[in-house]
């Protein structure tokens, strides 16, 4: 007997037929004797409809009212799934965020969960009742509904799993796991059976949009074993109810991964833009003078590369921003030119960041060199490089994106055997 | 300065444009210096969509889950109206039933309001904040959302008006008031400027579907002066903001109506079916033996006519049920035939009940005789008659419905001058 939190996203609950399919997944786990809580998103398209209405009512709207409107989508799904489960003979009830309660901070529209009292849910597990919980929302300190931001249902699921000390959190989605890279780019991509939290964080934030980054952070902090698996497979196919190795990818502590690969996956992020500041004064405070104004304008700076200056006086700095923010970023920097002190701004849009990710590279030398050589062999020019303990990110020209991903996927032996 | 509760139904908030129009009605009252609470229904069609989903999930569904799903419609409207009001510079916030809280009993799907704590709302009035309240719902003793049944937003509005001791409850709807009869049947129907609670109760329950019956009962008990008025008129037209005599019909205590008409209106209810039990044993307990089984089968019996038997042994009894329930009712009675004791059942569907309503008839003789003569003059056969202090109901054949309504409307001097 295990305690399992199951989460189903919008495409998995898009209509009553799909909700019925979700109920069969839930029933399978209940029939196996497990204690089950289910977290659901709004039916596909519903959140967009609600958001569109709030914008039509007023482009500059009160985030608390936005939350009251938009949170209704998940509440509907939770009730419908509870009804469907009951019709299949499964003892179930729906819970809204304020009923549990899931406490959040006051940042309406992008709230963070501060506390979950799991005692109600655990009591109901004892009565063999399945809890069907509206994702994406909680109760703010102002006693009003607060939503967690788009994709927040993943975070709800992991937080609830932590609160009730679940053995596992299964994130059912429209893909059947986490792959070594995007299968649309490299058909030889393999599904990973396991990936560490740290690696998944890099994969998620780099564009492998399987899981919300915050949910992975939370899973890492609370060591919640999280499975990414498909809701579209037959719920009663062989192995679907396997309590140890269900089909999908397990995101877990690196200690659980016995045979660690050097490189686990290749991620990429398109539509990066590069900004270079030439002959920058190399003095304390210059970075703050650059990135402060950008942060205030809510421009997300990604890669930052600065060389040590030869004579300690002037240097060049390069960083990337989303292409959509490039014009705004350049305008901000032009305005700050006098204070920052540089000669010229150069910029280029339409670039791609390709990243090699693997916890194993911490203990293996030469991983970066392999990447550089492989790209050079294909004639791909490297514009900038940043590295962390478990990641090498390389900025290249946009048209080479797919070639670079396939080249790196192959050189690290990730292709299907 | 007055304290006003305003209620807007589904067609009045059907889309963002109409919500904006509603906001203009609210702003008009706020600008006039009044304290305002607004109660809203779900956008037209939304409740039906949600109900359809719950039925598709399971025809026999948990009423608590139904409530969780269906209540979301009003929550959306409340948030959208609050946003719209804010965009017009009106200080406003939305409230859901559980936040106020509006306490109900445990009859999910058809709950009754048991208690409303108006103190939060009154405090916000003091801060010049408009309360936008999701209608149709409250919080049950099980700490779950409970809905009041279809049309329950009228009841929400009146209950809130009573709780905050409002000077007035304005029910905005798609008609501009209560008429002496259905204007589609008799174009000469006049809008009433005032009608007593008792008369409105008869009008509402007899098919003049302007207001939910329960809301009128509640208004009568708490003496809430209730206006029925149109949301589709220009919010800033002359007289719309008149604090004493806004356009529409005031439903009020009879003492407020100085010049009481003998007859106030003519109502009708179509699709009645008549059941007659012939040569019924005239003994104690026989009525219970008939109507007990019908009630258990949820068949709503309306008119009941029983004559005194000539010799104290056998009598005939006639009563009406909705035509849609006729077959079920006959089957129930056939089954109970032995216990009840009667010779034969006769039934006929497709009848119409026409009612003459007026508080003034309490002190005027001859009102009934006038009706009978007028109908006889037109060759309309009377099948059954029931009377109360303020109402005469007459059962006639369906095809004569419109003629009977127009005849009675004219004979009591209700036609437009």
GROMACS .gro file of N, CA and C in nm, chain A residues 11-151:
model
  423
   11UNK      N    1  -0.515   1.916  -2.099
   11UNK     CA    2  -0.552   1.833  -2.214
   11UNK      C    3  -0.602   1.696  -2.168
   12UNK      N    4  -0.560   1.653  -2.050
   12UNK     CA    5  -0.604   1.523  -1.997
   12UNK      C    6  -0.747   1.526  -1.946
   13UNK      N    7  -0.802   1.647  -1.921
   13UNK     CA    8  -0.938   1.659  -1.868
   13UNK      C    9  -1.021   1.750  -1.960
   14UNK      N   10  -0.988   1.748  -2.091
   14UNK     CA   11  -1.046   1.845  -2.183
   14UNK      C   12  -1.197   1.830  -2.201
   15UNK      N   13  -1.250   1.709  -2.184
   15UNK     CA   14  -1.395   1.689  -2.196
   15UNK      C   15  -1.435   1.572  -2.105
   16UNK      N   16  -1.565   1.542  -2.106
   16UNK     CA   17  -1.615   1.440  -2.012
   16UNK      C   18  -1.555   1.303  -2.044
   17UNK      N   19  -1.533   1.272  -2.172
   17UNK     CA   20  -1.474   1.143  -2.207
   17UNK      C   21  -1.333   1.131  -2.150
   18UNK      N   22  -1.258   1.238  -2.161
   18UNK     CA   23  -1.121   1.232  -2.109
   18UNK      C   24  -1.122   1.228  -1.957
   19UNK      N   25  -1.216   1.298  -1.895
   19UNK     CA   26  -1.228   1.293  -1.749
   19UNK      C   27  -1.259   1.149  -1.705
   20UNK      N   28  -1.340   1.081  -1.787
   20UNK     CA   29  -1.372   0.942  -1.755
   20UNK      C   30  -1.246   0.856  -1.763
   21UNK      N   31  -1.164   0.886  -1.862
   21UNK     CA   32  -1.038   0.813  -1.876
   21UNK      C   33  -0.946   0.838  -1.755
   22UNK      N   34  -0.942   0.962  -1.712
   22UNK     CA   35  -0.864   0.997  -1.592
   22UNK      C   36  -0.917   0.919  -1.471
   23UNK      N   37  -1.051   0.911  -1.461
   23UNK     CA   38  -1.110   0.838  -1.349
   23UNK      C   39  -1.066   0.692  -1.349
   24UNK      N   40  -1.048   0.635  -1.468
   24UNK     CA   41  -1.003   0.495  -1.475
   24UNK      C   42  -0.859   0.482  -1.424
   25UNK      N   43  -0.775   0.582  -1.455
   25UNK     CA   44  -0.640   0.581  -1.398
   25UNK      C   45  -0.647   0.584  -1.245
   26UNK      N   46  -0.735   0.667  -1.194
   26UNK     CA   47  -0.746   0.681  -1.048
   26UNK      C   48  -0.799   0.551  -0.987
   27UNK      N   49  -0.902   0.497  -1.051
   27UNK     CA   50  -0.963   0.374  -0.999
   27UNK      C   51  -0.861   0.259  -0.994
   28UNK      N   52  -0.775   0.254  -1.095
   28UNK     CA   53  -0.673   0.149  -1.097
   28UNK      C   54  -0.586   0.154  -0.970
   29UNK      N   55  -0.547   0.274  -0.931
   29UNK     CA   56  -0.462   0.286  -0.813
   29UNK      C   57  -0.540   0.258  -0.685
   30UNK      N   58  -0.667   0.302  -0.682
   30UNK     CA   59  -0.751   0.275  -0.565
   30UNK      C   60  -0.774   0.125  -0.550
   31UNK      N   61  -0.804   0.059  -0.663
   31UNK     CA   62  -0.828  -0.085  -0.659
   31UNK      C   63  -0.705  -0.162  -0.613
   32UNK      N   64  -0.587  -0.104  -0.638
   32UNK     CA   65  -0.463  -0.169  -0.595
   32UNK      C   66  -0.438  -0.148  -0.446
   33UNK      N   67  -0.529  -0.073  -0.381
   33UNK     CA   68  -0.516  -0.057  -0.236
   33UNK      C   69  -0.440   0.067  -0.193
   34UNK      N   70  -0.409   0.156  -0.287
   34UNK     CA   71  -0.333   0.276  -0.252
   34UNK      C   72  -0.424   0.387  -0.199
   35UNK      N   73  -0.364   0.476  -0.121
   35UNK     CA   74  -0.433   0.599  -0.080
   35UNK      C   75  -0.405   0.704  -0.187
   36UNK      N   76  -0.510   0.772  -0.235
   36UNK     CA   77  -0.493   0.856  -0.354
   36UNK      C   78  -0.550   0.997  -0.334
   37UNK      N   79  -0.470   1.095  -0.369
   37UNK     CA   80  -0.520   1.232  -0.387
   37UNK      C   81  -0.495   1.269  -0.533
   38UNK      N   82  -0.591   1.339  -0.594
   38UNK     CA   83  -0.580   1.377  -0.735
   38UNK      C   84  -0.584   1.529  -0.744
   39UNK      N   85  -0.492   1.585  -0.820
   39UNK     CA   86  -0.491   1.730  -0.843
   39UNK      C   87  -0.523   1.753  -0.990
   40UNK      N   88  -0.618   1.843  -1.018
   40UNK     CA   89  -0.658   1.864  -1.157
   40UNK      C   90  -0.643   2.010  -1.200
   41UNK      N   91  -0.618   2.026  -1.330
   41UNK     CA   92  -0.617   2.157  -1.394
   41UNK      C   93  -0.756   2.187  -1.449
   42UNK      N   94  -0.771   2.305  -1.506
   42UNK     CA   95  -0.895   2.341  -1.575
   42UNK      C   96  -0.900   2.265  -1.707
   43UNK      N   97  -1.021   2.240  -1.756
   43UNK     CA   98  -1.038   2.177  -1.886
   43UNK      C   99  -0.969   2.263  -1.992
   44UNK      N  100  -0.900   2.198  -2.086
   44UNK     CA  101  -0.820   2.271  -2.185
   44UNK      C  102  -0.902   2.383  -2.248
   45UNK      N  103  -0.846   2.502  -2.254
   45UNK     CA  104  -0.913   2.615  -2.316
   45UNK      C  105  -0.990   2.701  -2.218
   46UNK      N  106  -1.031   2.643  -2.105
   46UNK     CA  107  -1.116   2.718  -2.010
   46UNK      C  108  -1.040   2.834  -1.948
   47UNK      N  109  -0.915   2.808  -1.904
   47UNK     CA  110  -0.839   2.915  -1.840
   47UNK      C  111  -0.819   3.030  -1.938
   48UNK      N  112  -0.789   2.997  -2.064
   48UNK     CA  113  -0.772   3.104  -2.163
   48UNK      C  114  -0.901   3.185  -2.180
   49UNK      N  115  -1.015   3.114  -2.181
   49UNK     CA  116  -1.143   3.184  -2.195
   49UNK      C  117  -1.162   3.283  -2.080
   50UNK      N  118  -1.135   3.235  -1.958
   50UNK     CA  119  -1.154   3.319  -1.840
   50UNK      C  120  -1.056   3.437  -1.841
   51UNK      N  121  -0.931   3.410  -1.878
   51UNK     CA  122  -0.831   3.517  -1.884
   51UNK      C  123  -0.873   3.623  -1.986
   52UNK      N  124  -0.923   3.576  -2.101
   52UNK     CA  125  -0.967   3.669  -2.206
   52UNK      C  126  -1.078   3.760  -2.154
   53UNK      N  127  -1.170   3.702  -2.077
   53UNK     CA  128  -1.278   3.785  -2.023
   53UNK      C  129  -1.225   3.891  -1.925
   54UNK      N  130  -1.132   3.850  -1.839
   54UNK     CA  131  -1.080   3.950  -1.744
   54UNK      C  132  -1.010   4.063  -1.818
   55UNK      N  133  -0.941   4.028  -1.927
   55UNK     CA  134  -0.872   4.134  -2.005
   55UNK      C  135  -0.974   4.223  -2.075
   56UNK      N  136  -1.082   4.161  -2.125
   56UNK     CA  137  -1.184   4.240  -2.194
   56UNK      C  138  -1.253   4.334  -2.094
   57UNK      N  139  -1.270   4.287  -1.970
   57UNK     CA  140  -1.334   4.371  -1.868
   57UNK      C  141  -1.247   4.491  -1.838
   58UNK      N  142  -1.116   4.469  -1.832
   58UNK     CA  143  -1.022   4.579  -1.814
   58UNK      C  144  -0.880   4.528  -1.833
   59UNK      N  145  -0.802   4.591  -1.919
   59UNK     CA  146  -0.664   4.544  -1.940
   59UNK      C  147  -0.581   4.551  -1.812
   60UNK      N  148  -0.610   4.651  -1.729
   60UNK     CA  149  -0.535   4.664  -1.602
   60UNK      C  150  -0.628   4.623  -1.489
   61UNK      N  151  -0.631   4.493  -1.458
   61UNK     CA  152  -0.730   4.449  -1.361
   61UNK      C  153  -0.666   4.409  -1.229
   62UNK      N  154  -0.748   4.417  -1.128
   62UNK     CA  155  -0.714   4.377  -0.991
   62UNK      C  156  -0.679   4.228  -0.991
   63UNK      N  157  -0.557   4.194  -0.948
   63UNK     CA  158  -0.514   4.053  -0.952
   63UNK      C  159  -0.600   3.965  -0.861
   64UNK      N  160  -0.659   4.023  -0.757
   64UNK     CA  161  -0.745   3.943  -0.667
   64UNK      C  162  -0.873   3.903  -0.738
   65UNK      N  163  -0.925   3.993  -0.822
   65UNK     CA  164  -1.046   3.959  -0.898
   65UNK      C  165  -1.012   3.861  -1.010
   66UNK      N  166  -0.896   3.883  -1.073
   66UNK     CA  167  -0.849   3.787  -1.174
   66UNK      C  168  -0.846   3.647  -1.114
   67UNK      N  169  -0.791   3.636  -0.993
   67UNK     CA  170  -0.782   3.505  -0.926
   67UNK      C  171  -0.920   3.445  -0.901
   68UNK      N  172  -1.014   3.529  -0.855
   68UNK     CA  173  -1.149   3.479  -0.826
   68UNK      C  174  -1.213   3.422  -0.952
   69UNK      N  175  -1.187   3.488  -1.064
   69UNK     CA  176  -1.245   3.443  -1.191
   69UNK      C  177  -1.175   3.317  -1.242
   70UNK      N  178  -1.043   3.324  -1.249
   70UNK     CA  179  -0.967   3.220  -1.320
   70UNK      C  180  -0.964   3.089  -1.241
   71UNK      N  181  -0.967   3.096  -1.109
   71UNK     CA  182  -0.961   2.975  -1.027
   71UNK      C  183  -1.083   2.886  -1.047
   72UNK      N  184  -1.190   2.941  -1.103
   72UNK     CA  185  -1.312   2.862  -1.118
   72UNK      C  186  -1.292   2.743  -1.212
   73UNK      N  187  -1.200   2.754  -1.306
   73UNK     CA  188  -1.180   2.646  -1.404
   73UNK      C  189  -1.143   2.514  -1.337
   74UNK      N  190  -1.051   2.519  -1.244
   74UNK     CA  191  -1.007   2.398  -1.173
   74UNK      C  192  -1.117   2.345  -1.082
   75UNK      N  193  -1.196   2.435  -1.024
   75UNK     CA  194  -1.304   2.393  -0.934
   75UNK      C  195  -1.406   2.309  -1.010
   76UNK      N  196  -1.434   2.350  -1.134
   76UNK     CA  197  -1.528   2.275  -1.217
   76UNK      C  198  -1.475   2.135  -1.244
   77UNK      N  199  -1.347   2.126  -1.286
   77UNK     CA  200  -1.291   1.994  -1.315
   77UNK      C  201  -1.293   1.903  -1.193
   78UNK      N  202  -1.259   1.959  -1.077
   78UNK     CA  203  -1.253   1.878  -0.955
   78UNK      C  204  -1.391   1.819  -0.925
   79UNK      N  205  -1.495   1.900  -0.936
   79UNK     CA  206  -1.631   1.849  -0.911
   79UNK      C  207  -1.669   1.742  -1.012
   80UNK      N  208  -1.639   1.767  -1.139
   80UNK     CA  209  -1.676   1.671  -1.244
   80UNK      C  210  -1.602   1.538  -1.226
   81UNK      N  211  -1.475   1.546  -1.188
   81UNK     CA  212  -1.401   1.421  -1.169
   81UNK      C  213  -1.453   1.345  -1.046
   82UNK      N  214  -1.488   1.418  -0.941
   82UNK     CA  215  -1.544   1.351  -0.822
   82UNK      C  216  -1.674   1.279  -0.857
   83UNK      N  217  -1.759   1.346  -0.935
   83UNK     CA  218  -1.885   1.283  -0.978
   83UNK      C  219  -1.857   1.157  -1.060
   84UNK      N  220  -1.762   1.168  -1.153
   84UNK     CA  221  -1.729   1.054  -1.240
   84UNK      C  222  -1.674   0.937  -1.158
   85UNK      N  223  -1.586   0.969  -1.062
   85UNK     CA  224  -1.532   0.862  -0.978
   85UNK      C  225  -1.643   0.793  -0.899
   86UNK      N  226  -1.733   0.874  -0.842
   86UNK     CA  227  -1.844   0.816  -0.766
   86UNK      C  228  -1.928   0.723  -0.854
   87UNK      N  229  -1.948   0.765  -0.982
   87UNK     CA  230  -2.030   0.683  -1.071
   87UNK      C  231  -1.962   0.550  -1.101
   88UNK      N  232  -1.830   0.544  -1.078
   88UNK     CA  233  -1.757   0.417  -1.097
   88UNK      C  234  -1.741   0.342  -0.966
   89UNK      N  235  -1.808   0.392  -0.863
   89UNK     CA  236  -1.802   0.322  -0.736
   89UNK      C  237  -1.681   0.359  -0.651
   90UNK      N  238  -1.610   0.464  -0.689
   90UNK     CA  239  -1.495   0.507  -0.609
   90UNK      C  240  -1.540   0.617  -0.512
   91UNK      N  241  -1.513   0.600  -0.384
   91UNK     CA  242  -1.547   0.698  -0.282
   91UNK      C  243  -1.457   0.820  -0.302
   92UNK      N  244  -1.516   0.934  -0.334
   92UNK     CA  245  -1.435   1.052  -0.369
   92UNK      C  246  -1.508   1.180  -0.333
   93UNK      N  247  -1.433   1.286  -0.306
   93UNK     CA  248  -1.494   1.419  -0.294
   93UNK      C  249  -1.396   1.525  -0.344
   94UNK      N  250  -1.452   1.636  -0.389
   94UNK     CA  251  -1.368   1.745  -0.436
   94UNK      C  252  -1.330   1.838  -0.322
   95UNK      N  253  -1.216   1.902  -0.337
   95UNK     CA  254  -1.168   2.002  -0.242
   95UNK      C  255  -1.123   2.125  -0.319
   96UNK      N  256  -1.165   2.240  -0.272
   96UNK     CA  257  -1.111   2.364  -0.328
   96UNK      C  258  -0.998   2.412  -0.237
   97UNK      N  259  -0.912   2.495  -0.292
   97UNK     CA  260  -0.794   2.539  -0.218
   97UNK      C  261  -0.826   2.594  -0.079
   98UNK      N  262  -0.937   2.670  -0.069
   98UNK     CA  263  -0.970   2.735   0.058
   98UNK      C  264  -1.028   2.636   0.158
   99UNK      N  265  -1.069   2.518   0.111
   99UNK     CA  266  -1.129   2.422   0.204
   99UNK      C  267  -1.024   2.339   0.278
  100UNK      N  268  -0.909   2.319   0.214
  100UNK     CA  269  -0.809   2.229   0.277
  100UNK      C  270  -0.748   2.287   0.403
  101UNK      N  271  -0.706   2.410   0.422
  101UNK     CA  272  -0.674   2.504   0.316
  101UNK      C  273  -0.528   2.492   0.273
  102UNK      N  274  -0.506   2.534   0.145
  102UNK     CA  275  -0.371   2.553   0.093
  102UNK      C  276  -0.342   2.701   0.111
  103UNK      N  277  -0.255   2.732   0.206
  103UNK     CA  278  -0.224   2.874   0.235
  103UNK      C  279  -0.120   2.925   0.138
  104UNK      N  280  -0.138   3.048   0.091
  104UNK     CA  281  -0.039   3.108   0.002
  104UNK      C  282   0.001   3.245   0.057
  105UNK      N  283   0.102   3.303  -0.007
  105UNK     CA  284   0.133   3.443   0.024
  105UNK      C  285   0.034   3.532  -0.051
  106UNK      N  286   0.058   3.662  -0.046
  106UNK     CA  287  -0.042   3.756  -0.096
  106UNK      C  288  -0.017   3.799  -0.241
  107UNK      N  289   0.075   3.729  -0.310
  107UNK     CA  290   0.110   3.770  -0.446
  107UNK      C  291   0.006   3.716  -0.544
  108UNK      N  292  -0.112   3.777  -0.544
  108UNK     CA  293  -0.221   3.729  -0.628
  108UNK      C  294  -0.178   3.720  -0.774
  109UNK      N  295  -0.218   3.610  -0.839
  109UNK     CA  296  -0.183   3.588  -0.979
  109UNK      C  297  -0.054   3.510  -0.995
  110UNK      N  298   0.034   3.515  -0.895
  110UNK     CA  299   0.160   3.441  -0.899
  110UNK      C  300   0.201   3.406  -0.757
  111UNK      N  301   0.103   3.356  -0.681
  111UNK     CA  302   0.126   3.332  -0.538
  111UNK      C  303   0.215   3.210  -0.516
  112UNK      N  304   0.280   3.206  -0.401
  112UNK     CA  305   0.358   3.089  -0.360
  112UNK      C  306   0.288   3.024  -0.243
  113UNK      N  307   0.290   2.893  -0.242
  113UNK     CA  308   0.229   2.819  -0.131
  113UNK      C  309   0.316   2.837  -0.006
  114UNK      N  310   0.254   2.873   0.105
  114UNK     CA  311   0.330   2.891   0.228
  114UNK      C  312   0.308   2.775   0.325
  115UNK      N  313   0.189   2.714   0.321
  115UNK     CA  314   0.161   2.608   0.418
  115UNK      C  315   0.040   2.527   0.371
  116UNK      N  316   0.049   2.397   0.390
  116UNK     CA  317  -0.068   2.312   0.362
  116UNK      C  318  -0.092   2.227   0.485
  117UNK      N  319  -0.214   2.234   0.534
  117UNK     CA  320  -0.253   2.147   0.644
  117UNK      C  321  -0.303   2.017   0.582
  118UNK      N  322  -0.223   1.913   0.589
  118UNK     CA  323  -0.261   1.787   0.525
  118UNK      C  324  -0.349   1.698   0.612
  119UNK      N  325  -0.384   1.746   0.733
  119UNK     CA  326  -0.449   1.656   0.830
  119UNK      C  327  -0.588   1.611   0.783
  120UNK      N  328  -0.664   1.704   0.722
  120UNK     CA  329  -0.796   1.666   0.670
  120UNK      C  330  -0.783   1.553   0.567
  121UNK      N  331  -0.688   1.575   0.475
  121UNK     CA  332  -0.672   1.479   0.366
  121UNK      C  333  -0.630   1.343   0.420
  122UNK      N  334  -0.537   1.344   0.517
  122UNK     CA  335  -0.489   1.217   0.572
  122UNK      C  336  -0.603   1.145   0.644
  123UNK      N  337  -0.687   1.224   0.713
  123UNK     CA  338  -0.803   1.164   0.782
  123UNK      C  339  -0.894   1.095   0.681
  124UNK      N  340  -0.917   1.161   0.566
  124UNK     CA  341  -1.003   1.102   0.464
  124UNK      C  342  -0.940   0.978   0.399
  125UNK      N  343  -0.805   0.979   0.388
  125UNK     CA  344  -0.740   0.858   0.338
  125UNK      C  345  -0.779   0.740   0.427
  126UNK      N  346  -0.784   0.767   0.557
  126UNK     CA  347  -0.820   0.663   0.653
  126UNK      C  348  -0.962   0.611   0.632
  127UNK      N  349  -1.045   0.696   0.571
  127UNK     CA  350  -1.183   0.654   0.539
  127UNK      C  351  -1.193   0.605   0.394
  128UNK      N  352  -1.077   0.577   0.335
  128UNK     CA  353  -1.071   0.527   0.196
  128UNK      C  354  -1.135   0.622   0.097
  129UNK      N  355  -1.127   0.752   0.125
  129UNK     CA  356  -1.185   0.850   0.034
  129UNK      C  357  -1.075   0.913  -0.051
  130UNK      N  358  -1.099   0.919  -0.181
  130UNK     CA  359  -1.008   0.987  -0.273
  130UNK      C  360  -1.034   1.137  -0.266
  131UNK      N  361  -0.929   1.215  -0.248
  131UNK     CA  362  -0.942   1.361  -0.248
  131UNK      C  363  -0.915   1.412  -0.388
  132UNK      N  364  -1.012   1.483  -0.446
  132UNK     CA  365  -0.993   1.543  -0.578
  132UNK      C  366  -0.977   1.693  -0.557
  133UNK      N  367  -0.858   1.744  -0.584
  133UNK     CA  368  -0.823   1.878  -0.541
  133UNK      C  369  -0.806   1.971  -0.662
  134UNK      N  370  -0.870   2.088  -0.654
  134UNK     CA  371  -0.855   2.190  -0.758
  134UNK      C  372  -0.712   2.244  -0.751
  135UNK      N  373  -0.636   2.228  -0.859
  135UNK     CA  374  -0.499   2.275  -0.861
  135UNK      C  375  -0.490   2.425  -0.880
  136UNK      N  376  -0.364   2.478  -0.875
  136UNK     CA  377  -0.337   2.613  -0.926
  136UNK      C  378  -0.382   2.721  -0.829
  137UNK      N  379  -0.428   2.685  -0.707
  137UNK     CA  380  -0.488   2.786  -0.622
  137UNK      C  381  -0.478   2.754  -0.473
  138UNK      N  382  -0.487   2.861  -0.397
  138UNK     CA  383  -0.490   2.847  -0.253
  138UNK      C  384  -0.564   2.965  -0.194
  139UNK      N  385  -0.546   2.981  -0.063
  139UNK     CA  386  -0.614   3.088   0.009
  139UNK      C  387  -0.509   3.187   0.058
  140UNK      N  388  -0.520   3.312   0.016
  140UNK     CA  389  -0.424   3.414   0.057
  140UNK      C  390  -0.449   3.461   0.199
  141UNK      N  391  -0.355   3.537   0.256
  141UNK     CA  392  -0.373   3.589   0.392
  141UNK      C  393  -0.492   3.685   0.403
  142UNK      N  394  -0.540   3.735   0.289
  142UNK     CA  395  -0.657   3.823   0.288
  142UNK      C  396  -0.788   3.744   0.281
  143UNK      N  397  -0.778   3.610   0.298
  143UNK     CA  398  -0.895   3.522   0.293
  143UNK      C  399  -0.961   3.521   0.155
  144UNK      N  400  -0.882   3.549   0.054
  144UNK     CA  401  -0.935   3.543  -0.083
  144UNK      C  402  -0.855   3.442  -0.163
  145UNK      N  403  -0.914   3.393  -0.272
  145UNK     CA  404  -0.848   3.292  -0.355
  145UNK      C  405  -0.726   3.354  -0.422
  146UNK      N  406  -0.615   3.282  -0.415
  146UNK     CA  407  -0.492   3.326  -0.482
  146UNK      C  408  -0.447   3.216  -0.577
  147UNK      N  409  -0.416   3.252  -0.701
  147UNK     CA  410  -0.367   3.151  -0.795
  147UNK      C  411  -0.215   3.154  -0.801
  148UNK      N  412  -0.159   3.042  -0.846
  148UNK     CA  413  -0.015   3.022  -0.840
  148UNK      C  414   0.055   3.062  -0.969
  149UNK      N  415  -0.015   3.114  -1.066
  149UNK     CA  416   0.046   3.143  -1.196
  149UNK      C  417   0.029   3.024  -1.287
  150UNK      N  418   0.044   3.048  -1.419
  150UNK     CA  419   0.021   2.942  -1.518
  150UNK      C  420   0.107   2.820  -1.489
  151UNK      N  421   0.048   2.703  -1.507
  151UNK     CA  422   0.120   2.579  -1.481
  151UNK      C  423   0.128   2.545  -1.334
   0.00000   0.00000   0.00000
